Short mmCIF file of C-alpha atoms in Angstrom, two decimals:
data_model
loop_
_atom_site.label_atom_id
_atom_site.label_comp_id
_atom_site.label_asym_id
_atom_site.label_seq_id
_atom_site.Cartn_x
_atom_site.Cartn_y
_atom_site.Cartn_z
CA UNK A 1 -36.89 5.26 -34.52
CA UNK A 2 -39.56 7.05 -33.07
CA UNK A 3 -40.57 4.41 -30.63
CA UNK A 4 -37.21 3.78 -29.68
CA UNK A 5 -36.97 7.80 -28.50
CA UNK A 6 -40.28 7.29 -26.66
CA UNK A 7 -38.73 4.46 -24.50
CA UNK A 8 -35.50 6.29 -23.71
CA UNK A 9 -37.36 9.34 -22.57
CA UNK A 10 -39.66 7.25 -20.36
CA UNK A 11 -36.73 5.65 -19.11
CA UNK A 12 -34.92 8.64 -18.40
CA UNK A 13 -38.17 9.86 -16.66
CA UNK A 14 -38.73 6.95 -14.26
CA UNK A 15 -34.92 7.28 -13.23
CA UNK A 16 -35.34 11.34 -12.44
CA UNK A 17 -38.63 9.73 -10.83
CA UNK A 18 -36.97 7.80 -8.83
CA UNK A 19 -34.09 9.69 -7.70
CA UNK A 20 -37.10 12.07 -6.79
CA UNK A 21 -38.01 9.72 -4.35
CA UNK A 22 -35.24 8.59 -3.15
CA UNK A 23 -34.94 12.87 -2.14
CA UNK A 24 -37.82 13.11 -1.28
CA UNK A 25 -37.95 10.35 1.44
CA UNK A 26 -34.38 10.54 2.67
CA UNK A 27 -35.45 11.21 6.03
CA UNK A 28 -37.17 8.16 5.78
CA UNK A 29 -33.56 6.80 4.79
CA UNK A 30 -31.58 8.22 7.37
CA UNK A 31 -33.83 7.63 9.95
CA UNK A 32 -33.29 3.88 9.05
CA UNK A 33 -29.78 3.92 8.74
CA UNK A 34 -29.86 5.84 12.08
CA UNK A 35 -32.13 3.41 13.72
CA UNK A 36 -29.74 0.37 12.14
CA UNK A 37 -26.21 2.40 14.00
CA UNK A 38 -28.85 3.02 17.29
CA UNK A 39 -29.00 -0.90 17.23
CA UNK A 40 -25.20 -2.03 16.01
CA UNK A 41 -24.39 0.34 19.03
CA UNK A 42 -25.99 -1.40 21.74
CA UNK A 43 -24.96 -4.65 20.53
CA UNK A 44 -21.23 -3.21 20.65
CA UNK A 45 -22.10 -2.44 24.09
CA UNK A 46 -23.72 -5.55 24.94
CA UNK A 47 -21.12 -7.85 23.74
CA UNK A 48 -18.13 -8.62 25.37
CA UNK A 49 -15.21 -8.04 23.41
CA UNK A 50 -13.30 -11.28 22.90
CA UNK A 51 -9.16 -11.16 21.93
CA UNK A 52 -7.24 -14.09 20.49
CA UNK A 53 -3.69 -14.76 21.63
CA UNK A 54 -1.89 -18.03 19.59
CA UNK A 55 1.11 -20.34 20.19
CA UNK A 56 3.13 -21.69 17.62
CA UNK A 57 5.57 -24.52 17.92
CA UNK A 58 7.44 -27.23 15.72
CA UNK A 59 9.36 -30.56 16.57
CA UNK A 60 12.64 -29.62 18.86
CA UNK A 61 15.86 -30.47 18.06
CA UNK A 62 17.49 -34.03 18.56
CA UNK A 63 19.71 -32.69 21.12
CA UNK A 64 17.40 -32.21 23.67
CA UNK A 65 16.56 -35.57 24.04
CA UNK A 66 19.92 -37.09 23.99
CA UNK A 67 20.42 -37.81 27.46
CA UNK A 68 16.90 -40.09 27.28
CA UNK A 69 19.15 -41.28 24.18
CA UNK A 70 22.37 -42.56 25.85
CA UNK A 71 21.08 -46.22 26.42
CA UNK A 72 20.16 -49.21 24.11
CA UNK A 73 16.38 -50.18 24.80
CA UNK A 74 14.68 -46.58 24.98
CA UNK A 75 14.68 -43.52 22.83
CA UNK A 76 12.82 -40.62 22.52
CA UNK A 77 11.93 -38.58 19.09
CA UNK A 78 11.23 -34.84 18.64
CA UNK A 79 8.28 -36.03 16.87
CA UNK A 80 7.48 -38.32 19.96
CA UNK A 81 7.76 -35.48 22.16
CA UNK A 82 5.60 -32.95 19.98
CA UNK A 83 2.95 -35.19 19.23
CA UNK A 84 2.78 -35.64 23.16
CA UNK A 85 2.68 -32.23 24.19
CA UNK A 86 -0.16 -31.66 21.40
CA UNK A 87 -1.96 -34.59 22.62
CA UNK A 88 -2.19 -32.76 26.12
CA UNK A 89 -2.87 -29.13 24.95
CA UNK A 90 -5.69 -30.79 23.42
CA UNK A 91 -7.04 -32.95 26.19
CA UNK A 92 -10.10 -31.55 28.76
CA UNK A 93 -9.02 -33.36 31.49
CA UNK A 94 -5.29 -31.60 31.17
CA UNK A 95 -7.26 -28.37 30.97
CA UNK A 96 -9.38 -28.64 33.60
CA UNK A 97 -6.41 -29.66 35.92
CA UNK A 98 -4.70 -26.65 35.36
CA UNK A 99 -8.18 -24.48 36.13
CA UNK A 100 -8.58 -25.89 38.81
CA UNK A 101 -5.25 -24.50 40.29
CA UNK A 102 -5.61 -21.58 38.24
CA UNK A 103 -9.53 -20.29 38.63
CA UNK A 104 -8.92 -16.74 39.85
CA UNK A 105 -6.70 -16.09 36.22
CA UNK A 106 -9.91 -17.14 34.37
CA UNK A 107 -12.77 -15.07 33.57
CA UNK A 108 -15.44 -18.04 33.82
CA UNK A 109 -18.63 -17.39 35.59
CA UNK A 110 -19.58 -20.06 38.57
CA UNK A 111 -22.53 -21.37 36.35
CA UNK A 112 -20.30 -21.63 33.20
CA UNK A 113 -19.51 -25.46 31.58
CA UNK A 114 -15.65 -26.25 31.56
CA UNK A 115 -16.18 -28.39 29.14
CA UNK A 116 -18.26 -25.77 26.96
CA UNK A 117 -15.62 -23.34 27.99
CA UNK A 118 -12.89 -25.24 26.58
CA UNK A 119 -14.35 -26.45 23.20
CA UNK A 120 -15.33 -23.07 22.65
CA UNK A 121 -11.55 -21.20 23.69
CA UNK A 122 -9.48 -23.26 22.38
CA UNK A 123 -8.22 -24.30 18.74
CA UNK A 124 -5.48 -26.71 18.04
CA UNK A 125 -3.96 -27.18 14.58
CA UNK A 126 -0.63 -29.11 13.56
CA UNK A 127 -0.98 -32.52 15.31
CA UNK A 128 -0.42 -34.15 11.78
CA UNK A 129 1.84 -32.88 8.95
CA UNK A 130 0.49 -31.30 5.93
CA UNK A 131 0.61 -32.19 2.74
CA UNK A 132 4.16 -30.91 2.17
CA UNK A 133 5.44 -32.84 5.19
CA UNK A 134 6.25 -29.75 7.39
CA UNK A 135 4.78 -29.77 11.06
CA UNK A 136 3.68 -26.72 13.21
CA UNK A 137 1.59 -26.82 16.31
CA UNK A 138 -0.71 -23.52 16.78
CA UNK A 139 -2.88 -23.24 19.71
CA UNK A 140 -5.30 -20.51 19.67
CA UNK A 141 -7.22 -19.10 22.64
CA UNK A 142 -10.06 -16.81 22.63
CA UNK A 143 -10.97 -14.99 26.06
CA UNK A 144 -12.95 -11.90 27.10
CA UNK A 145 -11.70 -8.76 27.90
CA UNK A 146 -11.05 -8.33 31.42
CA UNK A 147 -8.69 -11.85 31.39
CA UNK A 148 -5.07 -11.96 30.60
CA UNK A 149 -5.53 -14.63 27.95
CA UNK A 150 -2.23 -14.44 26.34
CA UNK A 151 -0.58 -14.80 29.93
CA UNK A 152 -3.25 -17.67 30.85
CA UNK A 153 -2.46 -19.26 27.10
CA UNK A 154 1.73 -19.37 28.05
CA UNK A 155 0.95 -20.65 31.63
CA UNK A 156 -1.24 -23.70 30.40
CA UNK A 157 1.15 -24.47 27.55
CA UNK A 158 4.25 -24.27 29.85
CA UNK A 159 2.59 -26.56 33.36
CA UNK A 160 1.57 -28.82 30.43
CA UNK A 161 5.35 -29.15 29.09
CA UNK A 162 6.36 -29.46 31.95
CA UNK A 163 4.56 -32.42 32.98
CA UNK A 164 5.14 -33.71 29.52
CA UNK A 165 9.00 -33.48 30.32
CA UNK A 166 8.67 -35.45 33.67
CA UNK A 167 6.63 -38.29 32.16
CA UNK A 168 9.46 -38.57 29.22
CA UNK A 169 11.94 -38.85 32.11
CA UNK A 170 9.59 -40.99 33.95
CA UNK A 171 9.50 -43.33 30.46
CA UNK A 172 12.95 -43.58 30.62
CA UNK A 173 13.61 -44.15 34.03
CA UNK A 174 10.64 -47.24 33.89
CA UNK A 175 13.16 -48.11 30.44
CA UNK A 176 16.17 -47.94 33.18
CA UNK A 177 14.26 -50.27 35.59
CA UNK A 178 13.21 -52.92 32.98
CA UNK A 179 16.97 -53.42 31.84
CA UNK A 180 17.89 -53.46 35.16
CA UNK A 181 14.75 -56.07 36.28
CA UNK A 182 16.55 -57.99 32.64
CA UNK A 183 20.53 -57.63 33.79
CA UNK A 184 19.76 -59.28 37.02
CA UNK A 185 17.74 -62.01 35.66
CA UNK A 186 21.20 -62.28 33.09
CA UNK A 187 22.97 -62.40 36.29
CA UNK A 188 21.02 -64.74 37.96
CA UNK A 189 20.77 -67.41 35.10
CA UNK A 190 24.54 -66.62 34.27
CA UNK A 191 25.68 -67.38 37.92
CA UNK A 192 23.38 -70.47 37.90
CA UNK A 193 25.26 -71.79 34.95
CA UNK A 194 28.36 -71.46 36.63
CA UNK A 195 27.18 -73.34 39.33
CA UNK A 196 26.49 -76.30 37.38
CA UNK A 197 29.32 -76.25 35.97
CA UNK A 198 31.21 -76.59 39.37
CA UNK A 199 28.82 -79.18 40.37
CA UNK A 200 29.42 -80.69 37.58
CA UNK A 201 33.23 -80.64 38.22
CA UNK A 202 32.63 -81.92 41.63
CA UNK A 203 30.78 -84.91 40.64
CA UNK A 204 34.05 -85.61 38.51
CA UNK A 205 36.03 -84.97 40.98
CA UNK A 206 33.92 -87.20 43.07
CA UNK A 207 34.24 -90.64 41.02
CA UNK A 208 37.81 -89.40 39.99
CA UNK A 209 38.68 -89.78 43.88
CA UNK A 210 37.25 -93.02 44.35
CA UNK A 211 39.18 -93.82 40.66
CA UNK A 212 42.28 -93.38 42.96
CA UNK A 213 41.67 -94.48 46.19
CA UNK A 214 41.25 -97.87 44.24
CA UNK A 215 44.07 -97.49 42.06
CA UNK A 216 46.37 -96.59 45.26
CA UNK A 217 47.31 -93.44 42.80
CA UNK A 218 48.41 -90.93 46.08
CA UNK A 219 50.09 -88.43 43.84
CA UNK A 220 49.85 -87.06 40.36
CA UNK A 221 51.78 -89.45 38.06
CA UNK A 222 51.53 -90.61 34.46
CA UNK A 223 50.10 -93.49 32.86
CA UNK A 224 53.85 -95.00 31.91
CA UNK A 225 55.04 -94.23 35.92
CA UNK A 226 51.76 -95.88 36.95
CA UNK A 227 51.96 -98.71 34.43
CA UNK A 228 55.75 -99.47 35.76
CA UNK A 229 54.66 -99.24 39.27
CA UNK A 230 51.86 -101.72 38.21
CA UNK A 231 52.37 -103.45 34.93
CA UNK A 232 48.86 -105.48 35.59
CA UNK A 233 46.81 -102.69 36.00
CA UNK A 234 47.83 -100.73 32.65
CA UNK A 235 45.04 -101.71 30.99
CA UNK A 236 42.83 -99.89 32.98
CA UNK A 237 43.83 -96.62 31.21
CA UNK A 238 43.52 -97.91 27.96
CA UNK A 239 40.02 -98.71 28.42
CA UNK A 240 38.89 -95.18 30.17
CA UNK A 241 41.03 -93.12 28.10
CA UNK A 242 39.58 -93.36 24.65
CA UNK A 243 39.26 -89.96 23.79
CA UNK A 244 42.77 -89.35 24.50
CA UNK A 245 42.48 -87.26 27.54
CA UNK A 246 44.10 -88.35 30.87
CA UNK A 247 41.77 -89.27 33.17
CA UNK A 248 41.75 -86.93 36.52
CA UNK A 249 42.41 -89.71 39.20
CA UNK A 250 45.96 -89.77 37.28
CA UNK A 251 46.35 -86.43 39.59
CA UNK A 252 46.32 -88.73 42.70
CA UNK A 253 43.46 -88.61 45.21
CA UNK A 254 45.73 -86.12 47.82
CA UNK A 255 45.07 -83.89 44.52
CA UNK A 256 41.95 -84.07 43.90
CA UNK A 257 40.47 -83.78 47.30
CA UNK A 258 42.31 -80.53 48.07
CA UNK A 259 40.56 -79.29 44.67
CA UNK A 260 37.17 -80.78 46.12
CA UNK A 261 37.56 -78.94 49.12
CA UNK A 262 38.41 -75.46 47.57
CA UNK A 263 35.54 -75.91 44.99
CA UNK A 264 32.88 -76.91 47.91
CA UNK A 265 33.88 -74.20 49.87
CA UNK A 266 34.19 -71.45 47.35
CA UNK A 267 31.02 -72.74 45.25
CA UNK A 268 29.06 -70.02 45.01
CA UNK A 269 32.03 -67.40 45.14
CA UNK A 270 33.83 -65.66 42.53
CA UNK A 271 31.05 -66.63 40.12
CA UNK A 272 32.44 -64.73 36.54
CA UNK A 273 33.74 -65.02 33.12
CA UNK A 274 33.53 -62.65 30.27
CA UNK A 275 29.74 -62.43 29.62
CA UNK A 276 28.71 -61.60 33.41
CA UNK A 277 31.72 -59.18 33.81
CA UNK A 278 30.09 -57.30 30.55
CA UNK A 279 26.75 -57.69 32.05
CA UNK A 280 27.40 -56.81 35.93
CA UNK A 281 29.15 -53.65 34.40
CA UNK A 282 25.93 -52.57 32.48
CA UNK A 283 24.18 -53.50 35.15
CA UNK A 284 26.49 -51.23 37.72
CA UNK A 285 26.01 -48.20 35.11
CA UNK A 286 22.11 -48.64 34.76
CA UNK A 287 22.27 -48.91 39.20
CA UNK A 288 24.03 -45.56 39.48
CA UNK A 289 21.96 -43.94 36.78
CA UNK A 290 19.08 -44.98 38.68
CA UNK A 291 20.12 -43.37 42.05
CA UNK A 292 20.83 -40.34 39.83
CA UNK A 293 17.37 -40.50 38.44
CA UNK A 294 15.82 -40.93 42.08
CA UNK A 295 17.81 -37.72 43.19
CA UNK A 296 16.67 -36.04 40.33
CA UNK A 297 20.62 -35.21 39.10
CA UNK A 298 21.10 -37.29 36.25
CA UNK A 299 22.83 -33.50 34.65
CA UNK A 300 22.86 -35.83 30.64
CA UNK A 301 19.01 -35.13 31.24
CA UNK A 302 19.23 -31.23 31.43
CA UNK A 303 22.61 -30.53 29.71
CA UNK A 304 22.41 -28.33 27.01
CA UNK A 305 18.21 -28.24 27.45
CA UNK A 306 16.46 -24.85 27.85
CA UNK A 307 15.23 -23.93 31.43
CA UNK A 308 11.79 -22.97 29.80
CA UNK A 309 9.54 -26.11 29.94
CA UNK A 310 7.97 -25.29 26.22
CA UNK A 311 11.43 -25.23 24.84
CA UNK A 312 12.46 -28.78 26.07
CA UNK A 313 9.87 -30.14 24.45
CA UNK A 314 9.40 -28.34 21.39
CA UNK A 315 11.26 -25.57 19.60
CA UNK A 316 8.85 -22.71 19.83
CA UNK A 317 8.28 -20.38 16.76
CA UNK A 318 6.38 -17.23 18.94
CA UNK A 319 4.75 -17.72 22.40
CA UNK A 320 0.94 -15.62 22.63
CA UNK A 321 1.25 -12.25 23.11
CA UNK A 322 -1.90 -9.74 24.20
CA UNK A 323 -3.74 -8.37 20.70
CA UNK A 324 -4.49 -4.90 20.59
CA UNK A 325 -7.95 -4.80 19.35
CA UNK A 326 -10.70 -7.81 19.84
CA UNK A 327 -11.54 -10.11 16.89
CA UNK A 328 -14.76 -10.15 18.22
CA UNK A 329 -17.19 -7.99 17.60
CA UNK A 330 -15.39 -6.12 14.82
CA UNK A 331 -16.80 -2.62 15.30
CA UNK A 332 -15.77 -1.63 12.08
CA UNK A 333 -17.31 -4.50 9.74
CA UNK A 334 -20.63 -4.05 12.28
CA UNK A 335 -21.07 -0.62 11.94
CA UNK A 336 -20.73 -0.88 7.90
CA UNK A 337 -23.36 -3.65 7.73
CA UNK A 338 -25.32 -1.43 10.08
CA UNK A 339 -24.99 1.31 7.24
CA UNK A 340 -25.35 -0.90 4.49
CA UNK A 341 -28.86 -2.74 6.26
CA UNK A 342 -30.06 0.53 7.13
CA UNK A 343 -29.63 2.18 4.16
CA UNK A 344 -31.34 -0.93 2.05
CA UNK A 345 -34.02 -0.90 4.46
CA UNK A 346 -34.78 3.11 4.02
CA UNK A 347 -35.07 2.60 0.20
CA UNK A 348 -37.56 -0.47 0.87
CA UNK A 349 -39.65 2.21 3.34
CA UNK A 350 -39.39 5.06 0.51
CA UNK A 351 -40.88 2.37 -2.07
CA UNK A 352 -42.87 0.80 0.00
CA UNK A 353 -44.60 4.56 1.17
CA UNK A 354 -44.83 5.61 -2.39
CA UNK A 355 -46.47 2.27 -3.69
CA UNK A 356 -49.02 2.62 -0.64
CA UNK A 357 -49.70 5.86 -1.59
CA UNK A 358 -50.28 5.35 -5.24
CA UNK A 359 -52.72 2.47 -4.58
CA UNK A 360 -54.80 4.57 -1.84
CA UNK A 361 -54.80 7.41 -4.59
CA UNK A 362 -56.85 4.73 -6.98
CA UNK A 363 -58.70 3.26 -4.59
CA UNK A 364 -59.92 7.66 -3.71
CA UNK A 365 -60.93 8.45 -7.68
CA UNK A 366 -62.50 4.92 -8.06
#
């Protein structure tokens, strides 16, 4: 028991020891705490502040796409359209377009690295879906004070939809073109048919005309007329008439030239049945869509769509807006470390002066 007492009062005399010290050198502590806020404060002043302005998006809605929609052979997704507009936001070469029509918005020094500049402003998240299947498309930019980054951050995002939108009109007018290049080529091999079949016709019309010139068959008459008229020659349409169909030189040469004539004539006219009428008439719509595409006043395109470029292509959740204070340097959270690292460092001086002092006194009496 007695020991036990001895330790607790030496214990409680090293801790009034040290909280002796730690009085007794507290200039020593201030001065370091000082001398830490001295430093945090020209590295405040040395560093540029840097804000953060963000732009968040998801897919759009179907509508907006339904006039790329209206055709068989091309569509286009909200999905298709977000992943393309992230694809862009997140490109250099995109970036660097826009700079260089845009330099005097940008705080970017002469000597600076686009390419550094970029990788280091700009953070893209949301290309993919998470794990609960939801998609949302955040682009952060940091910039230094001085720049209107939240302004700079809209204006890139909306020349970049916008140029998304014209290529997804451009798809679908190269879609148009491609049906069209395919309707004609229906057309063409439709119309070709045709014509076979009419020369077909004419080369039965042909040896149906000599059929009758040799029969003497003038007129159109019937196998029992022309079998009365000619009781020898009946057999001849018993032999060429075995699939029960009356032979065309029955309709008498007169006949069948007149039709030879009209059909030679008229060969490559009035070329149609059902098929081609169906397929000229797709064909006329895709033509006039065209035209409207060339003219730029295809309206299906732009009904019902937003007249904000990032809104055609995606439905946006909250465009970047200017932040109030920096994110970087955070005076508060530097000037507390300052405290806290000056403050450790005094105590280390006050120990560090005492042990000194202690071991000088020994080395003095030895």
């Amino acid at each position: 028991m007695a020991t036990e007492s001895v330790h607790s009062a030496n214990d409680e005399i090293d801790l009034a020891q040290l909280v002796n010290l730690l009085i007794d050198g507290w200039q020593l502590i201030v001065g370091a705490v000082v001398a830490a806020l001295v430093l945090a404060g020209a590295y405040l002043m040395l560093t540029t502040p840097q804000y953060e302005a963000t732009f968040r998006a998801s897919p759009a809605a179907s509508s907006n796409f339904s006039g790329m929609n209206l055709l068989s052979g091309f569509s286009v997704s909200p999905q298709d359209a977000y992943t393309t507009l992230g694809n862009r936001l997140s490109s250099f070469q995109n970036f660097e377009r826009y700079v260089e029509n845009h330099r005097d918005d940008f705080e970017i020094s002469d000597e600076a690295s686009l390419a550094r500049v970029f990788a280091n402003r700009f953070e893209i998240a949301g290309l993919t879906s998470d794990v609960s299947g939801s998609t949302e498309l955040s682009l952060t930019y940091r910039y230094p004070e001085g720049e209107a980054g939240n302004e700079n951050l809209n204006g890139y995002i909306d020349a970049t939809a916008e140029r998304v939108w014209e290529e997804l009109k451009n798809r679908f007018a190269r879609a148009n073109q491609a049906q069209i290049a395919a309707l004609n080529t229906r057309v063409d091999v439709g119309e070709d048919k045709l014509i076979a079949e009419r020369e077909h016709r004419l080369f039965a019309l042909n040896n149906a005309i000599d059929t009758a010139h040799a029969l003497g068959i003038e007129s159109p008459t019937t196998p029992q007329e022309f079998g009365q008229l000619n009781p020898k020659k009946e057999i001849i349409y018993a032999s060429l008439s075995g699939n029960g169909a009356l032979p065309l030189y029955f309709m008498g040469y007169q006949t069948l030239e007149a039709e030879r004539k009209t059909l030679k004539d008229q060969m490559r006219e009035g070329l149609s049945n059902g098929s081609l009428r169906n397929t000229r008439e797709e064909l006329n719509q895709r033509a006039q869509i065209a035209a409207m595409l060339n003219k730029d006043s295809f309206y299906p395109l732009e009904e019902g769509v937003s007249n904000y470029p990032d809104e055609r292509v995606v439905n946006v959740i909250e465009r970047a807006y200017p932040e109030d204070s920096p994110v970087k340097p955070r005076t508060t959270l530097v000037l507390a470390l300052a405290i806290i690292l000056g403050g450790m460092l005094g105590v280390m001086a006050v120990f560090l002066r005492v042990g000194l002092g202690s071991v000088l006194h020994q080395r003095r009496q030895a």
